[in-house]
Coordinates of C-alpha atoms in Angstrom, one line a residue:
Chain A
M1 CA 63.0 -149.6 76.1
F2 CA 62.2 -151.1 78.8
N3 CA 61.9 -155.5 78.8
L4 CA 58.9 -155.6 81.1
G5 CA 60.2 -159.4 81.7
K6 CA 63.8 -158.3 83.0
A7 CA 65.1 -156.9 85.6
I8 CA 66.7 -153.3 85.7
P9 CA 70.5 -153.3 86.0
F10 CA 71.9 -150.9 88.5
E11 CA 75.5 -150.3 89.0
D12 CA 76.2 -151.1 92.5
K13 CA 76.0 -147.5 94.9
P14 CA 75.9 -146.8 98.4
N15 CA 72.2 -145.7 98.3
D16 CA 69.3 -147.3 96.4
L17 CA 67.0 -144.6 96.0
L18 CA 67.0 -140.5 96.4
T19 CA 63.6 -139.1 96.4
V20 CA 64.0 -135.1 96.2
G21 CA 61.4 -132.7 96.5
E22 CA 58.2 -131.5 99.4
L23 CA 58.6 -132.0 103.0
L24 CA 55.5 -130.7 104.5
V25 CA 53.0 -130.2 107.7
D26 CA 49.1 -131.4 106.8
M27 CA 46.8 -129.3 109.1
I28 CA 43.7 -131.6 108.9
S29 CA 40.6 -131.2 110.7
N30 CA 39.6 -133.3 113.1
E31 CA 35.9 -133.3 112.3
Y32 CA 33.9 -132.9 108.8
G33 CA 32.1 -129.9 108.4
D34 CA 31.4 -127.3 106.1
A35 CA 34.0 -123.7 106.2
F36 CA 32.9 -122.9 110.0
E37 CA 31.8 -126.2 112.0
C38 CA 35.7 -127.3 112.6
D39 CA 37.7 -125.4 114.6
G40 CA 40.2 -127.8 115.5
Y41 CA 43.1 -129.4 113.2
T42 CA 45.9 -132.1 113.4
R43 CA 49.4 -131.5 111.9
Y44 CA 50.9 -134.2 110.2
F45 CA 54.1 -135.1 108.9
G46 CA 53.4 -134.5 105.0
G47 CA 54.9 -135.0 101.7
S48 CA 55.3 -137.8 99.1
P49 CA 59.0 -138.3 98.8
S50 CA 59.7 -138.7 102.6
N51 CA 56.8 -141.5 102.6
I52 CA 58.2 -143.2 100.1
A53 CA 61.7 -142.9 101.4
I54 CA 59.9 -144.1 104.8
N55 CA 58.6 -147.1 103.2
V56 CA 61.1 -148.4 101.3
N57 CA 63.4 -148.1 104.2
K58 CA 60.6 -150.7 105.8
L59 CA 60.8 -152.5 102.7
G60 CA 64.5 -153.1 102.8
I61 CA 66.5 -151.5 100.8
R62 CA 68.4 -147.6 101.4
S63 CA 66.8 -144.5 100.8
Y64 CA 68.0 -140.5 101.3
V65 CA 65.8 -137.3 101.3
A66 CA 66.5 -134.2 99.7
S67 CA 63.9 -131.6 101.4
A68 CA 63.5 -127.9 102.1
V69 CA 61.8 -126.9 105.5
G70 CA 62.1 -123.5 107.3
R71 CA 64.4 -122.7 110.2
D72 CA 61.2 -123.2 112.6
G73 CA 58.5 -124.8 115.1
L74 CA 57.3 -126.9 112.1
G75 CA 60.5 -127.5 110.2
T76 CA 62.4 -128.9 113.3
F77 CA 58.9 -131.4 113.5
L78 CA 59.4 -132.4 110.3
E79 CA 62.9 -133.1 110.6
K80 CA 62.5 -134.8 114.0
G81 CA 59.6 -137.1 112.2
L82 CA 62.6 -137.8 109.6
Q83 CA 64.3 -139.2 112.4
N84 CA 62.1 -140.6 114.2
A85 CA 61.4 -143.0 111.2
G86 CA 65.2 -144.1 111.6
M87 CA 66.1 -141.8 108.6
D88 CA 69.1 -139.4 107.7
T89 CA 68.0 -135.9 107.8
S90 CA 71.6 -134.4 106.6
G91 CA 69.4 -133.8 103.3
I92 CA 67.3 -131.9 104.8
Q93 CA 67.8 -128.1 104.2
R94 CA 66.5 -125.3 106.7
V95 CA 65.7 -122.0 104.7
E96 CA 63.8 -118.9 105.0
E97 CA 60.5 -119.4 104.2
S98 CA 58.0 -120.9 106.4
T99 CA 57.8 -124.6 106.1
S100 CA 55.2 -125.5 103.6
M101 CA 51.9 -126.6 104.6
V102 CA 48.8 -127.9 103.3
V103 CA 45.2 -127.0 105.0
I104 CA 42.6 -129.6 104.9
T105 CA 39.0 -129.4 106.3
K106 CA 37.7 -133.0 106.0
S107 CA 34.2 -132.7 104.0
Q108 CA 31.5 -134.9 102.6
E109 CA 32.5 -134.0 99.6
T110 CA 36.2 -133.7 98.2
P111 CA 38.2 -131.9 101.3
I112 CA 39.5 -128.9 98.6
P113 CA 43.3 -128.5 100.0
I114 CA 44.5 -125.2 100.8
F115 CA 48.4 -124.9 99.8
Y116 CA 50.7 -123.1 101.8
R117 CA 54.2 -122.8 99.3
G118 CA 57.0 -121.9 101.5
A119 CA 60.4 -123.3 102.2
D120 CA 60.0 -126.3 100.0
S121 CA 60.4 -124.7 96.6
E122 CA 63.4 -123.1 97.9
L123 CA 65.6 -126.9 97.6
A124 CA 68.9 -125.6 96.3
Y125 CA 71.3 -127.7 94.4
N126 CA 74.3 -128.1 96.2
D127 CA 77.2 -130.3 96.7
S128 CA 75.5 -132.6 99.4
L129 CA 72.6 -133.2 96.8
E130 CA 74.8 -134.2 94.1
Q131 CA 76.8 -136.3 96.2
A132 CA 74.0 -138.1 97.5
L133 CA 72.9 -138.6 93.8
I134 CA 75.6 -139.6 92.4
R135 CA 76.0 -142.3 95.5
S136 CA 72.3 -143.2 94.3
K137 CA 70.9 -145.9 92.1
I138 CA 67.2 -144.6 91.6
V139 CA 66.1 -140.6 91.8
H140 CA 62.3 -140.0 92.3
F141 CA 60.4 -136.4 92.3
S142 CA 57.0 -135.6 92.0
C143 CA 55.1 -132.2 90.4
W144 CA 55.4 -130.0 93.8
P145 CA 58.9 -129.4 93.2
I146 CA 58.8 -128.6 89.9
S147 CA 55.9 -126.4 90.0
R148 CA 57.7 -123.9 91.3
V149 CA 60.9 -121.4 91.1
P150 CA 63.8 -121.9 92.8
S151 CA 63.1 -126.1 93.3
R152 CA 62.3 -126.5 89.7
Y153 CA 65.9 -125.2 89.0
T154 CA 67.1 -128.0 91.1
V155 CA 65.5 -130.7 89.2
E156 CA 66.6 -129.9 86.4
R157 CA 69.8 -130.4 87.1
V158 CA 69.3 -133.1 89.3
I159 CA 67.7 -134.5 86.0
E160 CA 70.6 -133.9 84.2
K161 CA 73.2 -135.4 86.4
A162 CA 71.0 -138.3 86.6
R163 CA 70.9 -139.3 83.6
E164 CA 74.7 -138.2 83.4
H165 CA 75.5 -141.2 86.2
K166 CA 72.7 -143.5 84.7
L167 CA 69.7 -143.3 87.8
L168 CA 66.8 -144.8 86.9
I169 CA 64.5 -141.4 87.0
G170 CA 61.0 -141.9 88.3
F171 CA 58.4 -138.9 88.3
D172 CA 55.1 -138.8 89.8
P173 CA 53.1 -136.3 87.2
N174 CA 50.5 -135.6 90.0
Y175 CA 49.7 -131.6 88.0
H176 CA 47.3 -129.6 90.1
P177 CA 47.0 -126.0 89.2
L178 CA 46.4 -125.3 92.5
I179 CA 50.2 -125.6 93.1
W180 CA 51.4 -124.2 90.1
Q181 CA 53.4 -121.0 89.9
K182 CA 50.7 -118.8 89.3
G183 CA 50.4 -117.1 85.7
E184 CA 52.3 -120.3 84.2
D185 CA 51.3 -123.0 81.8
G186 CA 52.2 -126.1 83.9
V187 CA 50.5 -128.4 81.7
S188 CA 53.3 -127.8 78.7
Y189 CA 56.2 -127.7 81.6
V190 CA 54.8 -131.3 82.9
K191 CA 54.7 -132.5 79.4
S192 CA 58.3 -131.1 78.6
I193 CA 59.7 -133.1 81.9
I194 CA 58.4 -136.8 80.4
P195 CA 60.4 -137.5 77.9
K196 CA 62.9 -136.7 80.3
V197 CA 62.3 -139.7 82.9
D198 CA 62.5 -143.1 82.8
I199 CA 58.3 -144.1 84.7
I200 CA 55.6 -142.0 85.1
K201 CA 52.9 -143.2 87.5
P202 CA 49.8 -141.3 86.1
S203 CA 46.5 -141.5 87.6
E204 CA 43.4 -141.3 85.8
D205 CA 42.7 -138.0 87.3
D206 CA 46.4 -136.8 86.2
A207 CA 45.7 -137.7 82.7
E208 CA 42.5 -135.5 82.5
R209 CA 44.0 -132.2 84.2
L210 CA 47.4 -132.8 81.5
F211 CA 45.0 -134.2 78.0
G212 CA 41.4 -134.4 79.0
P213 CA 38.7 -136.8 79.3
G214 CA 40.0 -140.1 77.4
T215 CA 40.2 -143.5 77.8
P216 CA 42.8 -145.3 79.8
A217 CA 44.8 -147.0 76.7
E218 CA 44.0 -143.5 74.9
Q219 CA 46.1 -141.9 78.1
V220 CA 48.5 -144.3 77.7
E221 CA 49.2 -143.9 74.3
R222 CA 49.5 -139.8 74.6
F223 CA 51.8 -140.3 77.6
L224 CA 53.7 -142.9 75.1
E225 CA 53.6 -140.1 72.5
L226 CA 55.3 -137.5 74.3
G227 CA 58.2 -139.8 75.1
A228 CA 57.5 -141.4 78.3
K229 CA 59.5 -144.8 78.0
L230 CA 57.7 -146.8 81.1
V231 CA 53.8 -145.6 81.6
V232 CA 52.4 -147.4 85.3
M233 CA 48.4 -145.6 85.0
T234 CA 46.6 -146.4 88.5
L235 CA 42.6 -146.7 87.7
G236 CA 41.9 -147.3 91.5
K237 CA 39.7 -150.1 92.3
E238 CA 40.1 -150.9 87.8
G239 CA 43.5 -151.5 88.8
A240 CA 46.2 -150.5 86.6
M241 CA 47.4 -150.3 83.0
V242 CA 51.3 -150.5 82.3
S243 CA 52.8 -149.7 78.8
N244 CA 56.7 -149.8 77.5
G245 CA 55.0 -148.3 74.5
M246 CA 55.5 -152.0 72.6
E247 CA 53.3 -154.0 74.8
I248 CA 50.5 -153.0 77.2
L249 CA 49.4 -154.8 80.9
T250 CA 46.7 -154.9 83.2
F251 CA 47.0 -155.1 86.4
D252 CA 43.5 -156.4 88.7
T253 CA 43.4 -154.7 91.7
K254 CA 44.7 -156.3 94.8
A255 CA 42.8 -154.8 97.4
T256 CA 40.2 -156.5 99.4
E257 CA 39.6 -154.0 102.2
I258 CA 39.7 -150.3 101.8
E259 CA 40.5 -148.0 105.0
D260 CA 41.9 -144.7 103.7
T261 CA 43.6 -144.5 99.9
T262 CA 46.3 -141.4 101.6
G263 CA 49.6 -142.4 100.3
A264 CA 48.6 -145.3 98.0
G265 CA 50.1 -144.2 95.0
D266 CA 53.7 -143.8 97.2
A267 CA 52.9 -147.2 98.8
F268 CA 52.8 -148.2 95.7
W269 CA 56.0 -146.1 94.1
S270 CA 58.0 -147.8 97.4
G271 CA 57.6 -151.1 96.8
F272 CA 58.2 -150.8 93.5
Y273 CA 61.5 -149.1 94.0
A274 CA 62.0 -151.9 96.2
A275 CA 61.4 -155.3 94.1
V276 CA 63.6 -153.7 91.2
V277 CA 66.6 -152.8 93.5
K278 CA 66.1 -156.3 94.4
G279 CA 66.5 -157.6 91.4
Y280 CA 63.1 -158.5 90.5
T281 CA 61.8 -158.3 87.0
I282 CA 60.0 -154.9 85.7
K283 CA 56.7 -157.2 85.9
E284 CA 57.0 -158.7 89.2
A285 CA 58.0 -155.4 90.5
L286 CA 54.8 -153.9 89.8
E287 CA 52.9 -156.7 91.0
L288 CA 54.9 -156.4 94.6
G289 CA 53.9 -152.3 93.9
F290 CA 50.5 -152.9 93.9
A291 CA 51.0 -155.3 96.5
V292 CA 51.8 -152.8 99.1
S293 CA 49.8 -150.5 97.7
A294 CA 46.5 -152.6 98.6
Y295 CA 48.5 -153.4 102.1
K296 CA 48.8 -149.5 102.6
L297 CA 44.6 -149.4 102.0
K298 CA 43.8 -151.2 105.1
F299 CA 45.3 -148.9 107.9
T300 CA 45.1 -145.3 108.0
G301 CA 48.0 -142.8 107.3
A302 CA 50.1 -142.0 104.7
V303 CA 52.9 -144.0 105.8
V304 CA 51.8 -147.3 108.0
N305 CA 53.9 -149.9 109.5
L306 CA 54.5 -152.0 106.6
P307 CA 56.5 -155.3 106.8
T308 CA 59.6 -156.4 104.6
L309 CA 58.9 -156.8 100.7
E310 CA 59.6 -160.8 101.6
V311 CA 57.0 -161.2 103.8
L312 CA 54.7 -158.9 101.4
K313 CA 55.3 -161.5 98.2
K314 CA 54.4 -164.1 100.5
Q315 CA 51.2 -162.8 101.9
F316 CA 50.3 -161.5 98.7
D317 CA 51.2 -165.1 97.2
L318 CA 53.6 -163.4 94.7
Chain B
M1 CA 49.1 -79.7 115.5
F2 CA 46.8 -82.0 117.8
N3 CA 45.6 -80.0 120.5
L4 CA 45.2 -82.3 123.4
G5 CA 42.6 -80.7 125.3
K6 CA 40.4 -80.8 123.0
A7 CA 37.9 -82.3 120.1
I8 CA 38.8 -83.5 117.1
P9 CA 36.3 -82.2 114.7
F10 CA 34.8 -84.6 112.0
E11 CA 32.7 -83.7 109.3
D12 CA 29.7 -85.4 109.1
K13 CA 30.3 -88.9 107.1
P14 CA 27.8 -91.8 106.6
N15 CA 30.9 -94.5 108.2
D16 CA 33.1 -93.7 111.5
L17 CA 36.0 -95.8 110.9
L18 CA 37.4 -97.8 108.1
T19 CA 39.9 -100.2 108.8
V20 CA 42.0 -101.5 106.0
G21 CA 43.8 -104.7 106.6
E22 CA 45.4 -108.4 107.2
L23 CA 42.2 -110.8 108.3
L24 CA 43.6 -113.8 108.4
V25 CA 43.3 -117.5 110.7
D26 CA 45.1 -118.2 113.9
M27 CA 46.1 -121.4 113.8
I28 CA 47.1 -122.0 117.1
S29 CA 48.8 -124.7 119.6
N30 CA 46.3 -126.5 122.1
E31 CA 49.1 -127.0 124.8
Y32 CA 52.3 -125.5 125.5
G33 CA 55.2 -128.1 124.3
D34 CA 58.2 -128.1 121.7
A35 CA 58.1 -128.4 118.2
F36 CA 57.5 -132.4 118.8
E37 CA 54.9 -132.3 121.3
C38 CA 51.9 -130.8 120.4
D39 CA 50.1 -131.6 117.6
G40 CA 46.6 -130.6 118.2
Y41 CA 45.7 -126.6 117.0
T42 CA 42.8 -124.6 116.9
R43 CA 42.1 -122.1 114.3
Y44 CA 40.8 -118.7 115.0
F45 CA 39.6 -115.4 113.3
G46 CA 42.3 -113.0 113.3
G47 CA 43.4 -109.7 112.4
S48 CA 43.5 -106.5 113.9
P49 CA 41.6 -104.5 112.0
S50 CA 38.7 -107.1 112.2
N51 CA 39.2 -106.8 115.7
I52 CA 39.2 -103.5 115.9
A53 CA 36.3 -103.1 113.2
I54 CA 33.8 -105.2 115.7
N55 CA 35.3 -104.1 118.7
V56 CA 34.5 -100.3 117.8
N57 CA 30.6 -101.5 116.5
K58 CA 30.3 -103.0 120.1
L59 CA 31.9 -99.5 122.1
G60 CA 28.5 -97.6 119.7
I61 CA 30.2 -96.5 116.4
R62 CA 29.9 -97.4 112.7
S63 CA 32.7 -99.4 111.5
Y64 CA 33.3 -101.3 107.8
V65 CA 36.4 -103.3 107.2
A66 CA 38.5 -103.4 103.7
S67 CA 40.3 -107.0 103.7
A68 CA 41.7 -110.0 100.9
V69 CA 41.1 -113.3 101.7
G70 CA 41.5 -116.9 99.4
R71 CA 38.6 -118.6 97.5
D72 CA 38.9 -121.2 100.3
G73 CA 37.4 -122.8 103.0
L74 CA 39.6 -120.9 105.6
G75 CA 38.4 -117.4 103.4
T76 CA 34.9 -118.0 104.5
F77 CA 35.1 -119.1 107.8
L78 CA 36.6 -115.6 108.2
E79 CA 34.1 -113.9 106.1
K80 CA 31.4 -115.9 107.9
G81 CA 33.3 -114.7 111.4
L82 CA 32.7 -110.9 110.3
Q83 CA 29.1 -111.8 109.4
N84 CA 28.1 -113.5 112.8
A85 CA 29.6 -110.4 114.7
G86 CA 27.1 -108.1 112.8
M87 CA 29.5 -106.5 110.2
D88 CA 28.5 -105.8 106.5
T89 CA 31.3 -107.8 104.5
S90 CA 31.1 -106.3 101.2
G91 CA 34.4 -104.5 101.8
I92 CA 35.9 -108.4 101.8
Q93 CA 38.2 -109.3 98.7
R94 CA 38.1 -112.9 97.4
V95 CA 41.2 -113.5 95.5
E96 CA 43.5 -116.8 94.5
E97 CA 45.9 -116.8 97.0
S98 CA 45.4 -118.9 99.7
T99 CA 44.1 -117.1 102.7
S100 CA 46.4 -115.5 105.1
M101 CA 47.7 -118.0 108.1
V102 CA 49.7 -117.5 111.2
V103 CA 50.7 -120.6 113.0
I104 CA 51.5 -120.6 116.6
T105 CA 52.7 -123.5 118.2
K106 CA 52.3 -122.0 122.0
S107 CA 55.8 -122.5 124.1
Q108 CA 56.9 -121.4 127.8
E109 CA 59.3 -118.6 126.3
T110 CA 57.8 -116.3 123.4
P111 CA 55.5 -118.4 121.2
I112 CA 57.5 -117.6 118.0
P113 CA 54.7 -117.4 115.0
I114 CA 55.2 -119.0 111.3
F115 CA 53.9 -116.3 108.8
Y116 CA 51.9 -117.5 105.8
R117 CA 51.4 -114.4 103.6
G118 CA 49.1 -115.0 101.0
A119 CA 45.6 -113.3 100.1
D120 CA 46.0 -110.1 102.8
S121 CA 48.7 -109.0 100.7
E122 CA 46.6 -109.3 97.7
L123 CA 44.4 -106.8 98.7
A124 CA 43.0 -104.0 95.7
Y125 CA 42.4 -100.9 95.8
N126 CA 39.1 -100.2 93.4
D127 CA 36.4 -98.2 93.1
S128 CA 34.1 -100.0 96.3
L129 CA 38.0 -99.6 98.7
E130 CA 37.5 -95.7 97.7
Q131 CA 33.9 -95.3 98.4
A132 CA 33.9 -96.6 101.8
L133 CA 36.9 -94.4 102.6
I134 CA 35.0 -91.0 100.8
R135 CA 32.2 -91.8 103.4
S136 CA 34.1 -92.8 106.5
K137 CA 35.9 -90.2 109.1
I138 CA 39.1 -92.2 110.4
V139 CA 40.7 -94.8 108.4
H140 CA 43.5 -97.1 110.0
F141 CA 46.0 -99.7 108.9
S142 CA 49.4 -101.5 110.7
C143 CA 52.5 -102.4 109.2
W144 CA 51.1 -105.6 107.8
P145 CA 49.0 -104.6 104.2
I146 CA 52.8 -102.0 103.8
S147 CA 55.1 -104.9 104.8
R148 CA 54.5 -106.8 100.8
V149 CA 53.2 -105.5 97.5
P150 CA 50.7 -104.7 96.1
S151 CA 48.4 -104.3 99.2
R152 CA 51.5 -101.4 99.9
Y153 CA 49.7 -99.8 96.7
T154 CA 46.6 -100.1 97.9
V155 CA 47.7 -98.5 101.5
E156 CA 50.0 -95.8 99.8
R157 CA 46.5 -95.0 97.7
V158 CA 44.5 -95.0 100.5
I159 CA 46.9 -92.8 102.1
E160 CA 46.3 -90.0 99.4
K161 CA 42.7 -90.2 99.0
A162 CA 42.3 -90.1 102.9
R163 CA 44.4 -87.2 103.4
E164 CA 42.2 -85.4 100.2
H165 CA 39.0 -86.2 101.9
K166 CA 40.5 -85.3 105.6
L167 CA 39.7 -88.9 107.3
L168 CA 41.8 -89.0 110.8
I169 CA 44.3 -91.4 109.6
G170 CA 45.8 -93.8 112.4
F171 CA 48.5 -96.0 111.9
D172 CA 50.6 -99.3 114.2
P173 CA 53.3 -99.5 113.6
N174 CA 54.2 -102.9 114.4
Y175 CA 57.4 -104.1 112.3
H176 CA 58.3 -107.4 112.5
P177 CA 60.8 -108.4 110.3
L178 CA 59.5 -111.8 109.9
I179 CA 56.5 -110.5 107.5
W180 CA 58.2 -108.0 105.7
Q181 CA 59.1 -108.6 101.9
K182 CA 62.1 -110.5 101.6
G183 CA 64.9 -108.7 101.1
E184 CA 63.9 -104.9 101.5
D185 CA 64.6 -102.9 104.3
G186 CA 61.4 -102.8 106.2
V187 CA 62.2 -100.3 108.7
S188 CA 63.0 -97.4 106.1
Y189 CA 59.4 -97.7 104.5
V190 CA 57.7 -97.8 108.0
K191 CA 59.5 -94.3 108.8
S192 CA 58.7 -92.9 105.7
I193 CA 54.9 -93.7 106.7
I194 CA 54.8 -91.9 109.4
P195 CA 55.0 -88.2 108.8
K196 CA 51.9 -89.2 106.6
V197 CA 49.5 -90.1 108.9
D198 CA 47.9 -89.0 112.0
I199 CA 48.1 -90.7 114.8
I200 CA 50.6 -93.9 115.7
K201 CA 50.4 -96.3 118.4
P202 CA 54.2 -97.9 119.0
S203 CA 55.4 -100.5 121.6
E204 CA 58.4 -100.2 123.1
D205 CA 59.3 -103.4 121.5
D206 CA 58.1 -101.5 117.9
A207 CA 59.9 -99.0 119.0
E208 CA 63.1 -100.5 119.6
R209 CA 63.0 -102.6 116.3
L210 CA 62.9 -99.6 114.4
F211 CA 65.4 -97.4 116.0
G212 CA 66.9 -99.9 118.9
P213 CA 67.2 -99.4 122.3
G214 CA 66.3 -96.0 124.0
T215 CA 63.7 -94.6 127.5
P216 CA 60.6 -93.9 126.6
A217 CA 61.0 -90.3 125.6
E218 CA 64.2 -90.8 124.2
Q219 CA 61.9 -93.2 122.0
V220 CA 58.9 -90.7 121.5
E221 CA 61.3 -88.4 120.9
R222 CA 62.6 -90.2 117.5
F223 CA 59.0 -90.6 116.5
L224 CA 58.0 -86.9 116.9
E225 CA 61.9 -85.7 114.6
L226 CA 60.4 -88.5 111.8
G227 CA 57.5 -86.4 111.4
A228 CA 54.9 -87.7 113.8
K229 CA 51.5 -85.9 114.6
L230 CA 50.6 -87.9 117.9
V231 CA 52.7 -90.4 119.7
V232 CA 50.8 -92.8 121.9
M233 CA 53.6 -95.1 123.1
T234 CA 52.2 -98.1 125.3
L235 CA 54.3 -99.5 127.9
G236 CA 53.1 -102.5 129.4
K237 CA 52.8 -102.3 132.9
E238 CA 54.1 -99.0 132.9
G239 CA 51.1 -97.7 131.2
A240 CA 51.6 -95.1 128.2
M241 CA 53.7 -91.9 127.1
V242 CA 51.9 -89.7 124.7
S243 CA 53.2 -86.4 123.0
N244 CA 51.9 -83.9 120.1
G245 CA 55.1 -82.8 120.1
M246 CA 54.7 -79.9 122.1
E247 CA 53.5 -81.9 125.4
I248 CA 54.0 -84.8 127.1
L249 CA 51.2 -86.7 128.9
T250 CA 51.8 -90.0 130.7
F251 CA 49.4 -92.6 131.9
D252 CA 49.2 -95.4 134.4
T253 CA 47.9 -98.6 133.5
K254 CA 44.3 -99.4 134.3
A255 CA 44.8 -102.9 134.1
T256 CA 43.7 -104.5 137.7
E257 CA 44.0 -107.7 136.1
I258 CA 45.5 -109.9 133.2
E259 CA 44.3 -113.0 131.9
D260 CA 45.7 -112.2 128.3
T261 CA 47.5 -110.0 126.5
T262 CA 46.0 -110.5 123.0
G263 CA 44.2 -107.8 121.1
A264 CA 44.9 -105.2 124.0
G265 CA 46.4 -103.2 121.6
D266 CA 43.6 -103.1 119.4
A267 CA 41.5 -102.9 122.4
F268 CA 42.7 -99.4 122.8
W269 CA 42.4 -98.2 119.1
S270 CA 39.2 -98.9 119.5
G271 CA 38.3 -96.8 123.0
F272 CA 40.4 -93.9 121.5
Y273 CA 38.1 -94.0 117.9
A274 CA 35.1 -94.6 119.6
A275 CA 35.8 -92.0 121.5
V276 CA 36.9 -89.3 119.5
V277 CA 34.1 -89.8 117.2
K278 CA 31.5 -89.2 120.1
G279 CA 33.4 -86.0 120.6
Y280 CA 35.6 -86.8 123.5
T281 CA 38.7 -84.8 123.8
I282 CA 42.0 -86.2 122.5
K283 CA 42.6 -86.5 126.2
E284 CA 39.5 -88.1 127.5
A285 CA 39.7 -90.4 124.1
L286 CA 42.9 -91.9 125.5
E287 CA 41.7 -92.3 128.8
L288 CA 39.1 -94.3 127.6
G289 CA 41.1 -96.2 125.1
F290 CA 43.3 -97.5 127.8
A291 CA 40.0 -97.9 129.7
V292 CA 38.9 -100.8 126.3
S293 CA 42.3 -102.3 127.1
A294 CA 41.9 -102.6 130.9
Y295 CA 38.7 -104.1 130.5
K296 CA 40.1 -106.9 127.7
L297 CA 42.9 -107.6 129.1
K298 CA 40.3 -109.8 131.8
F299 CA 39.0 -111.5 129.3
T300 CA 40.8 -114.6 127.2
G301 CA 40.8 -113.9 123.5
A302 CA 41.6 -110.7 120.7
V303 CA 38.0 -109.6 120.6
V304 CA 35.9 -109.9 123.9
N305 CA 32.6 -109.1 124.2
L306 CA 32.7 -105.3 125.6
P307 CA 30.0 -103.0 126.6
T308 CA 29.1 -99.7 124.5
L309 CA 31.6 -96.4 125.7
E310 CA 29.4 -94.8 127.7
V311 CA 28.9 -98.3 130.6
L312 CA 33.3 -98.6 130.2
K313 CA 33.4 -94.9 131.0
K314 CA 31.1 -95.1 134.2
Q315 CA 33.4 -98.5 135.3
F316 CA 36.7 -96.8 135.3
D317 CA 35.1 -93.5 136.6
L318 CA 36.5 -91.3 133.4

């Protein structure tokens, strides 16, 4: 059980955070408009594992990414994007399938993404990935790699090996039926993964997709009943509710200015991971995670130019 | 055997040409540049069956398209694109998979396309498609729908039913390993289809991908040995070589000005189909096909504003 008032003990390892999973192109329309009105698109570097890895680096801890992209121009674009952010790209596998892409046409209503799953779900478990895992303190993944095979098998082995080597395991249960393997009950599978990890950060939407409607307290309870050890449920402008199964903490949002919500959840993970590695208590790390998220919200884009954790700590009076 | 000096007899049917297969988005970079330099893209209406159907309509015959797109914004974009071109879209199936897309980053060398196969390969054989087939004089398809299942099964049934109802069958053997189902020998399958159709129009590249290198005459001979009935082999600026297995005709190119080669092959098919339906001899129809292609080459884009076949006939002194 996690003691919220204490730091998480880590063995000394050469790397802090390993993120595993989707690296993809976000192809986003330049203007708002319905299907026929906007023909101009811009490609962006995308995928939350890489965004988190780049963020935590800026915040002051070491990170490494394991992802698969195609042997094509968009794969090269993504690999160079990581290199330009100062990341080691030796964990990027180049595979036969086309580099995965999400096409988003902006709209005044909710934009509906179109998913093109290719290379990302081909991520293989290999020696290089196993070594990266053994050398890390924390491993993180989302629903993307577990929603398809063979990357699902890779994550299953990652979880097993991470347990064996006492890594902290963070899982983003961002379940969405559209990314899931056709004809399979993704909800059951996601629920089966939750007891195998240490920390989950569902949003209200994630919880509703997995359990149906409920109050935040009810949803947190449902995750705990499944065997979750630490649930960080984000509630948008209502802040967050956190529970380790014994106590419940609520957090007000620290956001003062909302320019763009893209990547706000990844920014939370980034601040939280950086803080636990730096020896802050879980409660402090949660505060710092929400601070990084609030900082990100002031800027456009999934990855913004974050200062170090210490600077943010002062800025947010923590 | 096709008598090149005679017209092809058709039964009276309510529709002239049915095209079956890929309807997709071409996402093309706005500038030339390598992987990292160009982030701006523009989406275009794409897929040769629809381009041909729209073309022949402009040339003065009736056409109908059977394709599958996703239940997403890009699918709506494509369906509206057909409607805006005055086409009946009742043959467009909306399916679960994402609308197929080809991403092309322009480059000074050959641009390498990245293929995202989704909805297009889900094209189903249904009552509506069978009715469209029975009501048509000609059916046309390319390698796209036969390169994946289930659309391959659909084309196999289309061929069978087309034979039964005495349609003329045109096949574009535009074989490319990247569109093919992984782990399958596409070359053998394409070769197995050739004797089942009436007319094929390989390019030199297509022939080389299927047979390896050879002179045009050798390649035409190889297609005939497989059982092809009428081979129209295009040779770029060298014109074309045509054979029905008894005689060989060569054609000089009619192109005087080359602005953009995109869609030039589809323009040939369009002129040829329009002409055979209008009762021209095969030789005349070939000339008219090459005239339409030469006209298209003067303009940018896969589908250009074609005049009627009669106007083109005069323009090219045919």
